[in-house]
Amino acid sequence: MLLDSMSLTETTPLVLDGKWVRDQILAELKPRVEKLTAAHRQPGLAVILVGNNPASEIYVRLKVKTCAELGIYSEKITRPDSVTTAELLGIIEGLNQRPEIDGILVQTPLPPQVDKNRILRALRPDKDVDGFHPFNVGALVENIPAPRACTPAGIMEMLRRYNIPISGHRAVVVGRSDIVGKPMALLLLHANATVTICHSKTSNLAEECRRADILVAAIGRAHWITRDFIKPGATVVDVGMNRKPDGKLAGDVNPDDAKALAGAYTPVPGGVGPLTIAMLMANTVEIAEQHLCSG
Ligand code: NAP
């Protein structure tokens, strides 16, 4: 009986609980929001939502709700799918100039007629809560403080809070998008991991992944990462959020294979998902503190 329970402990992977990490992050932010509000004013976040994408509507609702729970002022600006680049640039210009708005977020995807790059570059870098402005991307490359992309920053918080060792370990990031893969790889590099970035043209993807002590899957293909890709004992972080025909969410990693082989893994849902909003709140508070300091 004792032997059974010992072998169970040895083989049962650690489930990295994103809700637990989110709740910790939000609980730590609350007194900072209260302090700012008492000393100065509420931190303020403006969210621009274009069109009627159901997923975007859910994300924005959740962001606004989390702001309210923390005591952050939020403003939702909605425009129809027919919006022009010029109209959005005008809205951003107005928000850039309003002192009570610390952070501005433009919910993506944007309709095809809108020039997304011009929109993201129009945000004042010190209000860019998503960390997508080239100025902030440059700061990430140089490892100097600036708002960081929320999902990768949340994953770093999770690894830190679960004491997953990074320095000197091999990390493989599958995916090279500007919002997840690239910033994730840079954050791991700055934490002294030896980082490999893989993508759709990578030869021998499974072989590359099997070298990883930390494997981050940000691909957008349901259950693409299977047991052949996972080194026994590795930490497997599943960023994927793929909607199956039955409406349920599926990660990029086959969950049975992660359970069987990983030392630690993030479930879907409940792993990486909750971290993104938590880090959005963290970025908003951090920016508001800096705005207060710079007076
Ligand atoms: P994306 O922009 O579509 O990028 C996907 C990346 O995966 C690309 O770099 C692509 O390579 C690579 N890829 C595609 N198929 C591949 C294959 N067969 N083998 C190897 N690499 C492959 O997606 P994203 O925005 O980074 O998002 C990735 C996933 O994370 C999606 O499921 C998304 O919904 C999810 N996500 C979750 C959160 C969250 O809060 N949990 C936040 C953001 C995104 P190429 O560059 O060569 O095309």
Coordinates of C-alpha atoms and ligand atoms in Angstrom, one line a residue:
M1 CA 0.0 0.0 0.0
L2 CA 2.8 2.3 1.0
L3 CA 4.8 1.3 -2.1
D4 CA 1.8 2.0 -4.3
S5 CA 1.3 5.5 -3.0
M6 CA 5.0 6.2 -3.3
S7 CA 5.2 5.1 -6.9
L8 CA 2.0 7.2 -7.5
T9 CA 3.7 10.3 -6.1
E10 CA 6.7 9.7 -8.3
T11 CA 4.8 9.4 -11.5
T12 CA 2.0 11.8 -11.0
P13 CA 2.9 15.1 -12.7
L14 CA 2.4 18.4 -11.0
V15 CA -0.6 20.3 -12.5
L16 CA 0.3 23.9 -12.9
D17 CA -2.9 25.7 -11.8
G18 CA -3.4 29.0 -13.7
K19 CA -6.3 30.0 -11.5
W20 CA -4.2 29.7 -8.4
V21 CA -1.5 31.8 -9.9
R22 CA -4.0 34.3 -11.2
D23 CA -5.6 34.7 -7.8
Q24 CA -2.2 35.3 -6.2
I25 CA -1.3 37.9 -8.8
L26 CA -4.7 39.7 -8.4
A27 CA -4.5 39.6 -4.5
E28 CA -1.1 41.2 -4.7
L29 CA -2.3 43.9 -7.0
K30 CA -5.3 44.9 -4.9
P31 CA -3.4 46.9 -2.2
R32 CA -1.3 48.6 -4.9
V33 CA -4.6 49.7 -6.6
E34 CA -5.9 50.9 -3.2
K35 CA -2.7 52.8 -2.6
L36 CA -2.8 54.5 -6.0
T37 CA -6.4 55.4 -5.6
A38 CA -5.8 56.9 -2.2
A39 CA -2.7 58.8 -3.2
H40 CA -3.7 59.9 -6.7
R41 CA -6.6 58.3 -8.6
Q42 CA -7.8 54.9 -9.8
P43 CA -5.6 53.2 -12.5
G44 CA -7.5 53.4 -15.8
L45 CA -7.7 51.0 -18.7
A46 CA -9.4 51.6 -22.0
V47 CA -10.4 48.7 -24.2
I48 CA -11.3 49.1 -27.8
L49 CA -13.6 46.4 -29.2
V50 CA -14.4 46.2 -32.9
G51 CA -17.2 44.2 -34.4
N52 CA -19.1 41.2 -32.9
N53 CA -16.5 38.4 -32.6
P54 CA -18.0 36.3 -29.8
A55 CA -14.6 35.3 -28.4
S56 CA -13.4 38.9 -28.3
E57 CA -16.7 40.0 -26.6
I58 CA -16.1 37.4 -23.9
Y59 CA -12.5 38.4 -23.4
V60 CA -13.4 42.1 -23.2
R61 CA -16.3 41.4 -20.7
L62 CA -13.9 39.4 -18.5
K63 CA -11.3 42.2 -18.7
V64 CA -13.8 44.8 -17.7
K65 CA -15.2 42.6 -14.9
T66 CA -11.7 41.9 -13.5
C67 CA -10.9 45.7 -13.5
A68 CA -14.1 46.3 -11.5
E69 CA -13.2 43.6 -9.0
L70 CA -9.7 45.2 -8.5
G71 CA -10.9 48.8 -8.3
I72 CA -9.4 49.7 -11.7
Y73 CA -11.4 52.2 -13.8
S74 CA -12.2 50.8 -17.2
E75 CA -13.8 52.1 -20.3
K76 CA -15.1 50.0 -23.2
I77 CA -15.2 51.6 -26.6
T78 CA -17.0 49.7 -29.2
R79 CA -17.1 50.2 -33.0
P80 CA -18.8 48.2 -35.7
D81 CA -16.9 45.9 -38.1
S82 CA -17.0 48.7 -40.8
V83 CA -14.7 51.0 -38.7
T84 CA -11.8 52.6 -40.6
T85 CA -8.2 52.9 -39.7
A86 CA -8.6 56.7 -39.5
E87 CA -11.4 56.4 -37.0
L88 CA -9.5 54.1 -34.7
L89 CA -6.4 56.3 -35.0
G90 CA -8.6 59.2 -33.9
I91 CA -9.9 57.2 -30.9
I92 CA -6.4 56.2 -29.8
E93 CA -5.1 59.8 -30.2
G94 CA -7.8 60.9 -27.8
L95 CA -7.0 58.2 -25.3
N96 CA -3.3 58.9 -25.5
Q97 CA -4.0 62.4 -24.3
R98 CA -6.3 61.6 -21.4
P99 CA -4.3 61.5 -18.2
E100 CA -6.8 59.3 -16.3
I101 CA -6.3 56.5 -18.9
D102 CA -3.1 54.6 -18.1
G103 CA -3.4 51.7 -20.4
I104 CA -5.0 51.2 -23.8
L105 CA -5.8 47.8 -25.3
V106 CA -7.0 47.2 -28.8
Q107 CA -8.7 43.8 -28.8
T108 CA -7.7 41.7 -31.8
P109 CA -8.6 40.4 -34.4
L110 CA -9.4 43.6 -36.3
P111 CA -11.3 43.5 -39.5
P112 CA -9.2 43.2 -42.7
Q113 CA -9.6 46.9 -43.9
V114 CA -8.0 48.1 -40.6
D115 CA -4.2 48.5 -40.7
K116 CA -3.3 46.7 -37.5
N117 CA 0.3 47.8 -37.5
R118 CA -0.6 51.4 -37.8
I119 CA -3.0 51.0 -34.9
L120 CA -0.5 49.3 -32.6
R121 CA 2.1 51.9 -33.4
A122 CA -0.3 54.7 -32.7
L123 CA -0.5 53.8 -29.0
R124 CA 1.7 55.8 -26.7
P125 CA 4.3 53.2 -25.7
D126 CA 3.8 54.0 -22.0
K127 CA 0.1 53.2 -22.4
D128 CA 0.7 50.0 -24.4
V129 CA -0.6 47.5 -21.8
D130 CA -0.2 44.6 -24.3
G131 CA 3.5 45.3 -24.9
F132 CA 3.1 45.1 -28.7
H133 CA 4.4 48.5 -29.6
P134 CA 7.8 48.2 -31.4
F135 CA 9.3 50.4 -28.6
N136 CA 8.3 47.9 -26.0
V137 CA 9.3 44.9 -28.2
G138 CA 12.8 46.6 -28.4
A139 CA 12.8 46.9 -24.6
L140 CA 12.0 43.2 -24.3
V141 CA 14.9 42.4 -26.7
E142 CA 17.2 44.5 -24.6
N143 CA 15.8 43.2 -21.3
I144 CA 14.9 46.6 -20.0
P145 CA 11.7 47.3 -18.0
A146 CA 8.6 48.0 -20.1
P147 CA 5.2 46.4 -20.5
R148 CA 5.6 42.8 -21.6
A149 CA 3.2 40.7 -23.7
C150 CA 0.7 39.3 -21.2
T151 CA 0.5 35.6 -22.0
P152 CA 4.3 35.0 -22.0
A153 CA 4.7 37.2 -18.9
G154 CA 2.0 35.2 -17.2
I155 CA 3.8 31.9 -18.1
M156 CA 7.0 33.3 -16.5
E157 CA 5.1 34.1 -13.4
M158 CA 3.6 30.7 -13.3
L159 CA 7.1 29.0 -13.7
R160 CA 8.5 31.3 -11.0
R161 CA 5.7 30.6 -8.5
Y162 CA 5.9 26.8 -9.0
N163 CA 9.7 27.0 -8.6
I164 CA 10.3 25.4 -12.0
P165 CA 14.0 25.8 -12.7
I166 CA 14.8 27.7 -15.9
S167 CA 18.4 28.9 -15.7
G168 CA 20.7 26.5 -17.5
H169 CA 17.8 24.3 -18.7
R170 CA 16.7 23.7 -22.3
A171 CA 13.5 25.4 -23.4
V172 CA 11.8 24.8 -26.7
V173 CA 9.0 27.2 -27.8
V174 CA 6.8 25.9 -30.6
G175 CA 5.4 29.0 -32.4
R176 CA 7.0 32.3 -33.4
S177 CA 4.0 34.7 -33.3
D178 CA 4.6 38.3 -32.1
I179 CA 2.2 37.9 -29.3
V180 CA 3.2 34.5 -27.8
G181 CA 6.1 32.6 -29.4
K182 CA 8.7 35.3 -29.8
P183 CA 8.3 37.2 -26.5
M184 CA 8.1 33.8 -24.7
A185 CA 11.4 32.8 -26.2
L186 CA 13.0 36.1 -25.2
L187 CA 11.7 35.9 -21.6
L188 CA 13.1 32.4 -21.2
L189 CA 16.4 33.5 -22.7
H190 CA 16.6 36.4 -20.3
A191 CA 16.0 33.9 -17.5
N192 CA 19.1 32.0 -18.8
A193 CA 17.4 29.1 -20.5
T194 CA 19.0 27.7 -23.6
V195 CA 16.2 28.4 -26.0
T196 CA 15.1 26.9 -29.3
I197 CA 12.3 28.3 -31.3
C198 CA 10.3 26.0 -33.6
H199 CA 7.7 26.7 -36.3
S200 CA 5.9 25.2 -39.2
K201 CA 9.1 24.8 -41.2
T202 CA 11.1 23.1 -38.5
S203 CA 12.5 19.7 -39.5
N204 CA 12.2 17.0 -36.9
L205 CA 9.9 18.9 -34.7
A206 CA 9.3 16.0 -32.3
E207 CA 13.1 15.5 -31.9
E208 CA 13.6 19.2 -31.1
C209 CA 10.8 19.1 -28.6
R210 CA 12.1 16.0 -26.9
R211 CA 15.2 17.9 -25.9
A212 CA 13.1 20.3 -23.9
D213 CA 13.2 20.5 -20.1
I214 CA 10.5 23.2 -20.6
L215 CA 8.3 22.8 -23.7
V216 CA 5.9 25.7 -24.6
A217 CA 3.4 24.9 -27.2
A218 CA 1.8 28.0 -28.9
I219 CA 0.8 26.5 -32.2
G220 CA -3.0 26.7 -32.6
R221 CA -3.5 23.1 -33.5
A222 CA -5.5 20.8 -31.2
H223 CA -3.5 18.1 -29.5
W224 CA -0.6 18.5 -32.0
I225 CA 2.0 17.7 -29.3
T226 CA 1.9 14.0 -28.5
R227 CA 4.0 11.6 -26.5
D228 CA 6.8 11.6 -29.1
F229 CA 7.4 15.3 -28.4
I230 CA 7.7 15.1 -24.7
K231 CA 10.9 14.3 -22.7
P232 CA 9.9 12.4 -19.6
G233 CA 9.8 14.7 -16.6
A234 CA 9.6 17.9 -18.7
T235 CA 7.5 20.9 -17.8
V236 CA 4.9 21.2 -20.6
V237 CA 3.2 24.6 -21.0
D238 CA 0.2 24.5 -23.3
V239 CA -0.8 27.9 -24.6
G240 CA -3.2 26.5 -27.3
M241 CA -6.9 27.4 -27.1
N242 CA -8.6 25.6 -30.0
R243 CA -12.3 25.4 -30.2
K244 CA -13.5 21.9 -31.1
P245 CA -16.7 21.2 -33.1
D246 CA -18.5 20.4 -29.8
G247 CA -17.6 23.9 -28.5
K248 CA -15.1 22.6 -26.0
L249 CA -11.6 24.0 -25.7
A250 CA -8.6 21.9 -26.7
G251 CA -5.0 22.7 -26.1
D252 CA -2.1 22.2 -28.4
V253 CA -0.9 19.2 -26.3
N254 CA -2.6 15.9 -26.0
P255 CA -3.5 15.9 -22.3
D256 CA -3.2 12.2 -21.8
D257 CA 0.3 12.2 -23.1
A258 CA 1.3 15.2 -21.0
K259 CA -0.2 13.4 -17.9
A260 CA 1.7 10.2 -18.8
L261 CA 5.1 11.8 -19.4
A262 CA 5.5 15.3 -18.1
G263 CA 6.9 16.3 -14.7
A264 CA 4.6 19.3 -14.6
Y265 CA 2.0 20.5 -17.1
T266 CA -0.7 23.2 -17.6
P267 CA -4.2 21.9 -18.2
V268 CA -6.6 23.4 -20.8
P269 CA -8.7 25.1 -19.6
G270 CA -7.4 26.4 -16.3
G271 CA -3.7 26.6 -17.1
V272 CA -2.3 29.5 -19.2
G273 CA -5.7 31.0 -20.0
P274 CA -6.3 32.7 -16.6
L275 CA -2.8 34.2 -16.5
T276 CA -3.3 36.6 -19.5
I277 CA -5.9 38.8 -17.8
A278 CA -4.0 38.7 -14.6
M279 CA -0.9 40.1 -16.3
L280 CA -3.0 42.7 -18.2
M281 CA -4.1 44.0 -14.8
A282 CA -0.5 43.8 -13.5
N283 CA 0.7 45.9 -16.5
T284 CA -2.1 48.4 -16.0
V285 CA -1.2 48.9 -12.3
E286 CA 2.6 49.0 -13.1
I287 CA 2.0 51.7 -15.8
A288 CA -0.3 53.7 -13.4
E289 CA 2.4 53.7 -10.8
Q290 CA 4.9 55.0 -13.3
H291 CA 2.5 57.7 -14.4
L292 CA 2.2 58.7 -10.8
C293 CA 5.9 58.8 -10.4
S294 CA 6.5 60.8 -13.5
G295 CA 3.7 63.2 -12.3
Ligands
NAP1 P1 -0.3 32.1 -34.5 O1 -0.1 33.6 -34.7 O2 -1.2 31.4 -35.5 O3 1.1 31.4 -34.6 C1 1.2 30.0 -34.6 C2 2.6 29.6 -34.6 O4 2.6 28.1 -34.7 C3 3.3 30.0 -35.9 O5 4.6 30.5 -35.6 C4 3.4 28.8 -36.8 O6 4.5 28.7 -37.6 C5 3.4 27.7 -35.7 N1 2.9 26.5 -36.3 C6 1.7 26.3 -36.9 N2 1.6 25.0 -37.3 C7 2.7 24.4 -36.9 C8 3.2 23.0 -37.0 N3 2.5 22.1 -37.6 N4 4.4 22.7 -36.5 C9 5.1 23.7 -35.9 N5 4.7 25.0 -35.7 C10 3.6 25.3 -36.2 O7 -0.9 31.8 -33.1 P2 -0.7 32.5 -31.7 O8 -1.4 33.8 -31.7 O9 0.7 32.5 -31.3 O10 -1.5 31.5 -30.7 C11 -1.1 30.1 -30.6 C12 -2.2 29.4 -29.8 O11 -2.2 30.0 -28.5 C13 -3.6 29.5 -30.3 O12 -4.3 28.3 -30.0 C14 -4.2 30.7 -29.5 O13 -5.6 30.6 -29.4 C15 -3.5 30.4 -28.2 N6 -3.4 31.7 -27.4 C16 -3.8 31.5 -26.1 C17 -3.7 32.6 -25.2 C18 -4.1 32.5 -23.8 O14 -4.3 33.4 -23.1 N7 -4.1 31.2 -23.3 C19 -3.2 33.8 -25.7 C20 -2.8 33.9 -27.0 C21 -2.9 32.8 -27.9 P3 4.8 29.7 -38.8 O15 5.3 31.0 -38.2 O16 5.9 29.0 -39.6 O17 3.5 29.9 -39.6

